[in-house]
Structure formats: C-alpha cells, structure tokens
C-alpha cells in the first residue's frame, strides 16, 4: 500500500508515533541503514512516515467540497446574456455531465473513480518535506514544511485535475478537448492525460509564454497535443485581438475565449479548464487531504499555511481541507494567499461579477477581478497571470477565512535561489511567491523567537522555466507593479450588475 512520504532534509529528524527510517546507499539498497552520499560532504536522510491506521497512508478515495461546510454559500454564476443563474443545460456545450454536477454540488465528498486513482498512483501520494536546510540558512526557530507536487509526469499539481477531467470526457464519448494555458503547466498536464485516455488535445498558449518557454510547448506536442500561440488567426476571437494589436502578447482571458469558441462550435469537442472553477478546485483537494494525514503522522499542526494564487487551484487544493478542520474547531491555522504585484487580483481587484474570458463568452462569475481585458506585462516572469481569482477562493476571502499579500518578482526569485541552494529543488516561478512569503514569516519567527509550524504549497518544479532564473541571475529582472490607469481602464469594462 502507498505511504505518505515525509522527507527531512539536513539532520535526521525523529518523528513521533510509529515510524521506520530508511536510508539509501548511493551504490545499492542495504538491509542495514546507510547514507545516500550526494557528495563528499553532504548527505540526505529520507524518512517514510507510517501510521497505525493503514487507510491513513493511501491516496484519498474522495475529493472534498468546501461549499458543503460554508454557512454562507457563494453567489451563483450568471448567464452572459440573460444575467440569470446558469442552468446545467447552459454548460453542456462545454463540459461533460459529471463535471457539471460537480460544479454545482453541495455534497461534502465526491468519490474518486478507480481509473483516476490508478493514474494518480504514478506520483501520489506526494511527499511532505521538512525544509531543515532552509531553516538553518534563515537561522529561524520556525519549522518549515512543504507539500511537493512536482513529481507528477507533467511536473506540477495540474495533473490532479487534468486526469479526472479527461476521464469524465472520455466516459461520455468525447473525442477532442480544448483548453488554454499560460506558462504551460496546465497545457502539459492536459496533454499528458489525453495521451493516456486516447483523446485529442488542442491548446491555445499565451503568446508571451509560447515564445519564452518552448520546452513546455514541446512537452505538449510530445504527448500529442496541437498547440497554437494566442491570440491566433484560427478563431474569430483571436483574429479580432490581432486586428487591434498584431503584436499582442496575449493573456489567459484571450486564450480562454479561443478555446471556448472552438468547443462551443463542435459537438464532439469539450472545454477543459485548469483552475478557477469549483470542480477543478475540488479535484485538487487530494493535496490537502493527504497532507492532513501526513502532518498527523508526525505530530505536527500548521500555524501558517501559505500558497501562491493565480486562478487559485493550487492554494485551494492544500488549504480547503485545512479550512474544514478550522471550521470544526480542531485547528486554527492562519492562511495566506500570495500573488504577484504585476497581477494582484485579490489585493487590488474588485469583488464583482465579471467574465472569465476576454471576449465575454463565459458565464459571469462573482470574483476578485482586475477586469477581463487586463493583460499582464509580458516581462512578468512569475506566472500567475489570470485577471480574476477563483470564485470560491474569492468568497472564502470575503468571509475572512484567509488573507492575501502581493510580492514583487525579484523578491520571489531571491527566495527561490535561497530555496534551491539549500533544499536542492528548483521551484517553478509560481511557487516562488509562496517561498518568499514563507521566508518573510520565518524571519519574523527569528525576531520573536516563536517556533511556528509553516506549511507551504510547492506546486511544481522550474526545470522548463530557467530563462526566468537567467534573467534574475544576470540582474536584468525588474519588478513590475500594476498600472493604476491600466487597471481603471480594464475595470471600467466590467458588466455593471447589481451584486
């Protein structure tokens, strides 16, 4: 049976409860403990946590729906023409029936299909790692843990939802799926899932990322996907943008418009989304469900939970199960969502109904938004480019269950370098925001002497994002803040509804 891995870097840790420590030799497995020698002067101890209850050590069998435990439910999405609450039949041109049910359900738990579990086993359960070398570097009494999702075939947490989305589409006889992607993590994850279940995949990638990150595009193509730069000349939405600005760097809102247009016009094609919607956040809760069991196994309770937010799926995946425990009175962690100063939807946006795409084809969603026309500067290297925040995260934020901060990209990459040089993993640009916030909190603990437990979402590796690191290391990376004029212009185009 699979075990929740709890890695400890640096000096060996003794975990409470029943546990077995395994150390690896660089030459072979041994019956007696031995060290895996990484170099002549460094070594890594790997601790696999065991729990007295076997069911606590396997992949979760159910996704968790936070809506069931909220006394105040989130506002419904609205039809873009009638402005009435969306009905299931309104979504059927885009999504298969089961995902439409999951989008609207108030059920507390949703069973994960066995076929999805079988694929999850390629990388799940994912490790919970204590960052002891980073703690030592910062000279902090804080205990820092991170839940690492970079071990999936696509290199990020996105496969947690791409696999079930493609499986449900396949069960309904869908032959083709289309989507958008920014940095390429979501497009890669969807292409991976389609390759396993035999569906065709077509992706519109934000032009700036398409040019800056060719290896993400090549990953998608290796798994069989067809990839377009967005805006493209193959859709009416893309053509309109190119007429206005032939050199447009694109945005996720534009790419969504292109993908939705194709899905709505073809009966054998459905649309998949990598963040924002309820069913996407639902699928990601395998992260937090695993992590709760892993932390229980070592006798730790998080005081702080930190994750980056763009559309919100990574943060929700880790945080929502812990919010459930907080609402029940079992624990009381402080939750912090971290976003880039270049695209600060939670900290600078307005909470209003807005379109999920630039062309206004999607339902209107109540969310924190910078305006559906907002386009981040293409030299922003840190990912997290979406103009709005997931409606459910926006709702939770409004209820006061979490806070949000925006951090500039040079501070994020400074933290990423510290993390890479102490922990060994090179983070994707997105989780560098969480790392920077974690370092801030750890340094506060150094000042106060508090030994807080900090839990961080480490949603993917940065192996295909090294040009961004090159910019930082060469000193050519600059901080970007949103333009007040640009925001006002974009916000002026939000539909004026009584909300």
Coordinates of C-alpha atoms in Angstrom, one line a residue:
X1 CA 0.0 0.0 0.0
X2 CA 1.2 3.5 -0.8
X3 CA 2.7 5.6 2.0
X4 CA 2.6 9.3 2.6
X5 CA 6.2 10.3 2.3
X6 CA 7.6 12.6 4.8
X7 CA 11.1 13.7 3.8
X8 CA 13.5 15.5 6.1
X9 CA 16.5 17.3 4.6
X10 CA 19.5 18.1 6.6
X11 CA 20.0 16.5 10.0
X12 CA 18.0 13.4 10.8
X13 CA 14.6 14.1 12.5
X14 CA 12.9 11.7 14.9
X15 CA 9.1 11.8 14.2
X16 CA 6.6 10.9 16.9
X17 CA 4.4 7.9 16.5
X18 CA 5.2 4.6 14.9
X19 CA 7.9 5.2 12.2
X20 CA 10.5 3.4 10.2
X21 CA 13.6 5.2 8.9
X22 CA 15.1 4.2 5.6
X23 CA 18.4 5.5 4.4
X24 CA 19.6 4.8 0.9
X25 CA 23.1 3.9 -0.2
X26 CA 24.5 5.5 -3.3
X27 CA 25.5 2.1 -4.6
X28 CA 22.6 -0.2 -3.6
X29 CA 19.8 -0.9 -1.1
X30 CA 21.0 -2.4 2.1
X31 CA 19.2 -4.2 4.9
X32 CA 21.0 -2.2 7.5
X33 CA 20.8 1.7 7.4
X34 CA 23.3 3.5 5.3
X35 CA 23.6 7.0 3.9
X36 CA 22.9 8.1 0.4
X37 CA 26.0 10.2 -0.3
X38 CA 25.2 13.1 -2.5
X39 CA 28.8 14.4 -2.4
X40 CA 31.8 14.0 -0.2
X41 CA 30.4 16.4 2.3
X42 CA 26.6 16.2 2.1
X43 CA 24.0 13.5 2.7
X44 CA 20.3 13.2 2.6
X45 CA 18.1 11.3 5.1
X46 CA 14.8 10.1 3.8
X47 CA 12.1 9.2 6.4
X48 CA 9.0 7.4 5.3
X49 CA 6.2 8.0 7.8
X50 CA 4.0 5.1 8.8
X51 CA 0.6 5.5 10.6
X52 CA -1.1 3.0 12.8
X53 CA -4.2 3.2 10.6
X54 CA -3.5 1.8 7.1
X55 CA -6.3 3.8 5.5
X56 CA -4.5 7.0 6.5
X57 CA -1.5 6.1 4.4
X58 CA -3.1 5.6 1.0
X59 CA -4.2 8.1 -1.7
X60 CA -7.5 9.7 -0.7
X61 CA -10.5 8.0 -2.1
X62 CA -12.7 11.1 -2.1
X63 CA -12.4 14.8 -3.1
X64 CA -13.6 17.3 -0.6
X65 CA -16.1 20.1 -1.4
X66 CA -15.7 23.1 1.0
X67 CA -19.1 24.6 -0.1
X68 CA -20.8 21.9 2.0
X69 CA -19.3 23.3 5.2
X70 CA -19.9 27.0 4.4
X71 CA -22.9 28.5 6.2
X72 CA -23.0 31.3 3.6
X73 CA -22.9 29.8 0.1
X74 CA -21.0 31.5 -2.8
X75 CA -23.0 33.5 -5.4
X76 CA -24.0 31.5 -8.5
X77 CA -22.5 32.1 -11.9
X78 CA -24.8 34.0 -14.3
X79 CA -25.6 33.5 -17.9
X80 CA -23.7 36.1 -20.0
X81 CA -26.9 37.1 -22.0
X82 CA -29.8 36.7 -19.5
X83 CA -27.8 37.5 -16.3
X84 CA -29.8 34.7 -14.7
X85 CA -28.2 31.9 -12.7
X86 CA -26.6 29.4 -15.0
X87 CA -28.5 26.1 -15.6
X88 CA -26.9 22.8 -16.2
X89 CA -28.0 22.8 -19.8
X90 CA -26.2 26.1 -20.3
X91 CA -22.9 24.4 -19.6
X92 CA -23.5 21.2 -21.6
X93 CA -21.8 22.6 -24.8
X94 CA -18.6 23.0 -22.8
X95 CA -18.4 20.3 -20.1
X96 CA -19.5 16.6 -19.7
X97 CA -22.4 15.9 -17.4
X98 CA -20.5 14.7 -14.4
X99 CA -18.3 17.8 -14.2
X100 CA -21.4 20.0 -14.5
X101 CA -22.8 18.1 -11.5
X102 CA -19.6 18.6 -9.6
X103 CA -19.5 22.3 -10.4
X104 CA -22.9 22.8 -8.7
X105 CA -23.0 20.1 -6.0
X106 CA -23.3 20.8 -2.3
X107 CA -22.2 17.2 -1.4
X108 CA -19.4 17.2 1.1
X109 CA -17.4 14.4 -0.6
X110 CA -17.2 13.1 -4.1
X111 CA -15.8 9.6 -4.8
X112 CA -12.7 9.4 -7.0
X113 CA -13.1 6.9 -9.8
X114 CA -10.9 3.8 -9.6
X115 CA -9.5 4.6 -13.1
X116 CA -8.4 8.0 -11.8
X117 CA -6.8 6.5 -8.7
X118 CA -4.8 4.1 -10.9
X119 CA -3.3 7.1 -12.7
X120 CA -2.8 9.1 -9.6
X121 CA -0.6 6.2 -8.3
X122 CA 2.1 7.2 -10.9
X123 CA 3.0 10.1 -8.5
X124 CA 0.7 10.0 -5.5
X125 CA 0.9 10.3 -2.5
X126 CA 3.3 13.2 -2.9
X127 CA 5.9 13.9 -0.2
X128 CA 5.6 16.3 2.7
X129 CA 9.2 17.6 3.2
X130 CA 10.7 19.5 6.1
X131 CA 13.0 22.2 4.8
X132 CA 15.6 21.9 7.6
X133 CA 18.5 23.3 5.5
X134 CA 16.4 26.3 4.7
X135 CA 15.5 26.7 8.3
X136 CA 19.3 26.6 9.1
X137 CA 20.1 29.1 6.4
X138 CA 17.5 31.5 7.8
X139 CA 18.5 30.8 11.4
X140 CA 14.9 30.6 12.3
X141 CA 13.1 28.6 15.1
X142 CA 10.2 28.1 12.7
X143 CA 9.6 24.6 11.4
X144 CA 9.0 24.8 7.6
X145 CA 7.3 22.0 5.7
X146 CA 6.3 21.9 2.0
X147 CA 4.0 19.7 0.1
X148 CA 5.8 18.9 -3.2
X149 CA 3.6 18.4 -6.3
X150 CA 6.4 18.5 -8.8
X151 CA 6.8 14.7 -9.1
X152 CA 3.8 14.3 -11.5
X153 CA 4.7 13.4 -15.1
X154 CA 3.8 17.0 -16.1
X155 CA 5.8 18.4 -13.3
X156 CA 3.1 20.2 -11.3
X157 CA -0.2 19.8 -9.4
X158 CA -2.2 20.3 -12.5
X159 CA -2.4 16.6 -13.3
X160 CA -4.6 16.2 -10.2
X161 CA -7.5 17.7 -12.2
X162 CA -6.5 17.0 -15.8
X163 CA -6.7 13.2 -15.3
X164 CA -10.3 13.2 -14.0
X165 CA -11.4 15.8 -16.4
X166 CA -10.2 13.8 -19.4
X167 CA -11.5 10.6 -17.9
X168 CA -15.0 12.0 -17.5
X169 CA -15.0 13.4 -21.0
X170 CA -13.9 10.0 -22.4
X171 CA -16.7 8.3 -20.5
X172 CA -19.2 10.5 -22.3
X173 CA -17.8 9.7 -25.7
X174 CA -16.0 13.0 -26.2
X175 CA -13.2 12.7 -28.8
X176 CA -11.5 16.1 -28.5
X177 CA -10.8 18.5 -25.7
X178 CA -9.5 22.1 -26.0
X179 CA -8.0 24.5 -23.4
X180 CA -5.8 27.5 -22.8
X181 CA -2.5 27.6 -20.9
X182 CA -0.2 30.3 -19.7
X183 CA 3.2 29.1 -18.7
X184 CA 2.3 25.7 -20.0
X185 CA 1.8 23.7 -16.8
X186 CA -1.9 23.2 -17.4
X187 CA -1.5 22.5 -21.1
X188 CA 1.2 19.9 -20.3
X189 CA -1.0 18.2 -17.7
X190 CA -4.0 18.1 -20.1
X191 CA -1.9 16.7 -23.0
X192 CA -0.4 14.1 -20.6
X193 CA -3.9 12.9 -19.5
X194 CA -5.2 12.9 -23.1
X195 CA -2.3 10.7 -24.1
X196 CA -3.3 8.1 -21.5
X197 CA -7.1 8.0 -22.3
X198 CA -6.8 8.4 -26.1
X199 CA -8.4 11.9 -26.6
X200 CA -7.2 14.5 -29.0
X201 CA -5.9 17.7 -27.3
X202 CA -5.7 21.3 -28.7
X203 CA -4.1 24.1 -26.7
X204 CA -4.0 27.9 -27.0
X205 CA -0.9 29.1 -25.2
X206 CA -0.5 32.8 -24.2
X207 CA 1.8 34.2 -26.8
X208 CA 4.4 35.6 -24.4
X209 CA 4.8 32.2 -22.8
X210 CA 4.7 30.4 -26.1
X211 CA 7.7 32.4 -27.2
X212 CA 9.5 32.3 -23.8
X213 CA 9.0 28.7 -22.9
X214 CA 9.4 26.5 -26.0
X215 CA 10.1 23.3 -23.9
X216 CA 6.6 23.5 -22.3
X217 CA 5.2 23.6 -25.9
X218 CA 7.4 20.6 -26.8
X219 CA 6.2 18.7 -23.8
X220 CA 2.6 19.2 -25.0
X221 CA 3.5 18.2 -28.6
X222 CA 5.4 15.1 -27.3
X223 CA 2.2 13.9 -25.7
X224 CA 0.3 14.5 -28.9
X225 CA -1.3 18.0 -28.4
X226 CA -1.7 20.6 -31.1
X227 CA -0.5 24.0 -29.7
X228 CA -1.3 27.5 -31.0
X229 CA 0.1 30.8 -29.8
X230 CA -2.7 33.0 -28.5
X231 CA -4.0 35.2 -29.9
X232 CA -4.2 33.1 -33.1
X233 CA -5.7 33.5 -36.5
X234 CA -7.6 30.3 -36.3
X235 CA -10.5 31.7 -34.2
X236 CA -12.7 34.8 -34.6
X237 CA -11.7 35.8 -31.0
X238 CA -8.1 35.7 -31.9
X239 CA -8.5 37.5 -35.2
X240 CA -10.2 40.4 -33.5
X241 CA -7.4 40.8 -31.0
X242 CA -4.8 40.7 -33.7
X243 CA -6.6 43.3 -35.8
X244 CA -6.4 45.6 -32.8
X245 CA -2.8 44.7 -31.8
X246 CA -0.8 42.5 -34.2
X247 CA 1.9 42.2 -31.6
X248 CA -0.4 41.3 -28.7
X249 CA 1.5 39.2 -26.0
X250 CA -1.8 37.6 -25.2
X251 CA -3.5 36.8 -21.9
X252 CA -5.2 33.8 -20.3
X253 CA -8.5 35.6 -20.9
X254 CA -7.9 35.8 -24.6
X255 CA -6.7 32.1 -24.8
X256 CA -9.9 31.0 -22.9
X257 CA -12.0 32.9 -25.5
X258 CA -10.3 31.0 -28.3
X259 CA -10.7 27.6 -26.7
X260 CA -14.3 28.2 -25.6
X261 CA -15.2 29.3 -29.2
X262 CA -13.9 26.1 -30.7
X263 CA -15.6 23.9 -28.1
X264 CA -19.0 25.6 -28.4
X265 CA -18.9 25.2 -32.2
X266 CA -18.1 21.5 -32.3
X267 CA -20.4 18.8 -30.9
X268 CA -17.5 16.3 -30.5
X269 CA -15.4 18.7 -28.5
X270 CA -15.4 19.9 -24.9
X271 CA -13.5 22.5 -23.0
X272 CA -11.2 21.8 -20.0
X273 CA -10.1 24.5 -17.5
X274 CA -7.1 24.2 -15.3
X275 CA -8.2 26.5 -12.4
X276 CA -10.9 28.9 -11.2
X277 CA -14.0 26.6 -11.4
X278 CA -15.4 24.7 -8.5
X279 CA -14.8 21.2 -9.9
X280 CA -11.2 22.0 -10.6
X281 CA -10.6 23.1 -7.0
X282 CA -12.5 20.0 -5.9
X283 CA -10.1 17.7 -7.6
X284 CA -7.0 19.4 -6.1
X285 CA -8.1 18.7 -2.6
X286 CA -6.3 15.4 -2.8
X287 CA -3.3 17.6 -1.8
X288 CA -4.7 18.8 1.4
X289 CA -6.4 15.5 2.4
X290 CA -3.0 13.7 2.1
X291 CA -1.2 16.5 3.9
X292 CA -3.6 16.4 6.9
X293 CA -2.8 12.7 7.4
X294 CA 0.9 13.3 6.9
X295 CA 1.1 16.0 9.5
X296 CA -0.9 13.9 11.9
X297 CA 1.6 11.1 11.4
X298 CA 4.4 13.3 12.6
X299 CA 2.5 15.0 15.4
X300 CA 2.6 18.5 13.8
X301 CA -0.2 21.1 13.3
X302 CA 0.4 24.0 11.0
X303 CA 0.2 27.5 12.4
X304 CA 0.6 29.1 9.0
X305 CA -0.5 27.7 5.6
X306 CA 0.9 29.6 2.6
X307 CA 0.4 29.1 -1.2
X308 CA 0.6 31.1 -4.4
X309 CA -2.6 32.1 -6.2
X310 CA -3.2 32.8 -9.8
X311 CA -6.5 31.2 -10.6
X312 CA -6.4 29.5 -7.2
X313 CA -6.4 25.7 -7.7
X314 CA -3.0 25.1 -6.0
X315 CA -3.9 27.1 -3.0
X316 CA -7.4 25.7 -2.7
X317 CA -6.1 22.1 -3.0
X318 CA -3.9 22.5 0.0
X319 CA -5.9 24.9 2.1
X320 CA -9.6 23.8 1.7
X321 CA -9.3 20.6 3.7
X322 CA -7.5 22.5 6.5
X323 CA -10.2 25.2 6.4
X324 CA -12.7 22.4 7.1
X325 CA -10.7 21.4 10.1
X326 CA -10.5 25.0 11.2
X327 CA -14.3 25.5 10.9
X328 CA -14.8 22.4 13.0
X329 CA -12.6 23.9 15.7
X330 CA -9.9 21.2 15.6
X331 CA -7.1 23.5 14.5
X332 CA -6.7 27.2 13.9
X333 CA -4.1 27.9 11.1
X334 CA -3.6 31.3 9.5
X335 CA -3.9 31.1 5.8
X336 CA -2.0 33.3 3.4
X337 CA -2.5 33.5 -0.4
X338 CA 0.4 35.1 -2.3
X339 CA 0.0 36.7 -5.7
X340 CA 2.4 38.8 -7.9
X341 CA 2.3 42.6 -7.7
X342 CA 2.1 42.5 -11.5
X343 CA -1.4 40.8 -11.4
X344 CA -2.8 41.4 -7.9
X345 CA -6.5 40.3 -8.3
X346 CA -7.1 39.7 -4.6
X347 CA -5.2 42.6 -3.2
X348 CA -6.0 45.2 -5.8
X349 CA -9.0 43.9 -7.8
X350 CA -12.7 44.5 -7.1
X351 CA -15.2 41.8 -6.0
X352 CA -17.8 41.8 -8.7
X353 CA -19.4 39.7 -11.4
X354 CA -17.1 39.5 -14.5
X355 CA -16.4 37.4 -17.5
X356 CA -13.9 34.6 -17.2
X357 CA -12.5 35.4 -20.7
X358 CA -11.8 38.5 -22.7
X359 CA -14.4 38.1 -25.4
X360 CA -17.3 37.7 -22.9
X361 CA -18.3 34.2 -23.9
X362 CA -18.1 32.5 -20.5
X363 CA -20.6 32.8 -17.6
X364 CA -20.3 35.8 -15.3
X365 CA -18.6 34.8 -12.1
X366 CA -18.5 36.7 -8.8
X367 CA -14.8 37.0 -8.1
X368 CA -12.0 39.4 -7.4
X369 CA -11.1 40.7 -10.8
X370 CA -8.8 43.2 -12.5
X371 CA -11.2 43.3 -15.4
X372 CA -11.5 40.7 -18.2
X373 CA -9.5 43.0 -20.6
X374 CA -6.5 43.1 -18.2
X375 CA -3.2 41.9 -19.8
X376 CA -0.1 41.5 -17.6
X377 CA 3.1 42.9 -18.9
X378 CA 4.9 40.2 -20.9
X379 CA 8.2 40.7 -18.9
X380 CA 6.4 39.4 -15.8
X381 CA 8.3 36.1 -15.3
X382 CA 6.4 34.7 -12.3
X383 CA 3.4 33.1 -13.8
X384 CA 0.0 33.7 -12.1
X385 CA -1.3 35.9 -15.0
X386 CA -5.0 35.4 -14.7
X387 CA -7.2 38.5 -14.4
X388 CA -9.5 37.0 -11.8
X389 CA -9.5 34.8 -8.7
X390 CA -11.5 31.6 -8.4
X391 CA -15.0 32.5 -7.2
X392 CA -14.8 30.1 -4.3
X393 CA -11.5 31.5 -3.1
X394 CA -12.8 35.0 -3.6
X395 CA -15.8 34.0 -1.4
X396 CA -13.7 32.5 1.3
X397 CA -11.5 35.6 1.3
X398 CA -14.6 37.8 1.7
X399 CA -15.7 35.7 4.6
X400 CA -12.4 36.4 6.3
X401 CA -11.0 32.9 6.5
X402 CA -7.7 33.9 4.8
X403 CA -5.6 36.9 3.9
X404 CA -3.7 37.8 0.7
X405 CA -0.4 39.5 0.0
X406 CA 1.3 40.6 -3.2
X407 CA 5.1 40.2 -3.6
X408 CA 7.3 41.6 -6.4
X409 CA 9.1 39.1 -8.6
X410 CA 12.7 39.9 -7.6
X411 CA 12.0 39.1 -4.0
X412 CA 10.3 35.9 -5.2
X413 CA 13.3 34.8 -7.2
X414 CA 15.7 35.8 -4.5
X415 CA 13.7 33.3 -2.2
X416 CA 13.8 30.7 -5.0
X417 CA 17.6 30.9 -5.2
X418 CA 17.8 30.5 -1.4
X419 CA 15.5 27.6 -1.6
X420 CA 17.3 25.9 -4.5
X421 CA 20.7 26.3 -2.9
X422 CA 19.6 24.9 0.4
X423 CA 16.9 22.4 -0.4
X424 CA 18.1 21.3 -3.9
X425 CA 14.8 21.7 -5.8
X426 CA 14.4 24.4 -8.4
X427 CA 10.9 25.8 -8.0
X428 CA 8.6 26.9 -10.8
X429 CA 8.1 30.6 -10.9
X430 CA 4.6 30.3 -9.4
X431 CA 5.5 28.8 -6.0
X432 CA 8.4 31.3 -5.7
X433 CA 5.7 33.6 -4.4
X434 CA 4.9 31.2 -1.6
X435 CA 8.6 30.7 -0.8
X436 CA 9.1 34.4 -0.5
X437 CA 6.1 34.7 1.9
X438 CA 7.4 31.7 3.9
X439 CA 10.8 33.3 4.2
X440 CA 9.2 36.5 5.5
X441 CA 7.3 34.6 8.1
X442 CA 10.3 32.5 9.1
X443 CA 12.3 35.7 9.6
X444 CA 9.5 37.1 11.8
X445 CA 9.8 34.0 13.9
X446 CA 13.6 34.6 14.2
X447 CA 12.8 38.1 15.6
X448 CA 10.1 36.9 18.0
X449 CA 11.6 33.6 19.0
X450 CA 8.4 31.8 18.0
X451 CA 8.7 28.2 16.7
X452 CA 5.7 28.3 14.4
X453 CA 5.0 25.5 12.1
X454 CA 4.8 26.8 8.5
X455 CA 3.2 24.7 5.8
X456 CA 3.9 25.8 2.2
X457 CA 2.4 24.6 -1.1
X458 CA 5.2 23.7 -3.6
X459 CA 3.2 23.2 -6.7
X460 CA 5.8 22.3 -9.3
X461 CA 9.4 22.3 -10.5
X462 CA 11.1 25.0 -12.6
X463 CA 13.1 22.9 -15.0
X464 CA 11.4 24.5 -18.0
X465 CA 11.5 28.0 -16.5
X466 CA 15.2 28.5 -16.4
X467 CA 15.2 31.6 -18.7
X468 CA 13.5 33.4 -15.8
X469 CA 16.2 32.4 -13.5
X470 CA 18.8 33.5 -16.0
X471 CA 17.2 37.0 -16.0
X472 CA 17.4 37.1 -12.3
X473 CA 21.0 35.9 -12.1
X474 CA 22.1 38.3 -14.7
X475 CA 20.5 41.2 -12.9
X476 CA 18.1 42.0 -15.8
X477 CA 14.9 41.1 -13.9
X478 CA 12.8 44.1 -12.9
X479 CA 9.9 44.5 -10.5
X480 CA 6.5 45.3 -12.0
X481 CA 3.6 46.8 -10.3
X482 CA 0.2 47.2 -11.8
X483 CA -0.6 50.5 -13.6
X484 CA -3.4 52.4 -11.9
X485 CA -4.5 53.8 -15.3
X486 CA -4.4 50.3 -16.9
X487 CA -6.5 48.9 -14.1
X488 CA -9.1 51.6 -14.2
X489 CA -9.5 51.2 -17.9
X490 CA -9.9 47.4 -17.5
X491 CA -12.3 47.7 -14.6
X492 CA -14.5 50.2 -16.5
X493 CA -15.4 47.3 -18.8
X494 CA -16.8 45.0 -16.1
X495 CA -20.5 44.4 -16.6
X496 CA -22.5 46.7 -14.3
X497 CA -24.7 44.4 -12.3
X498 CA -26.4 44.7 -9.0
X499 CA -24.4 42.3 -7.0

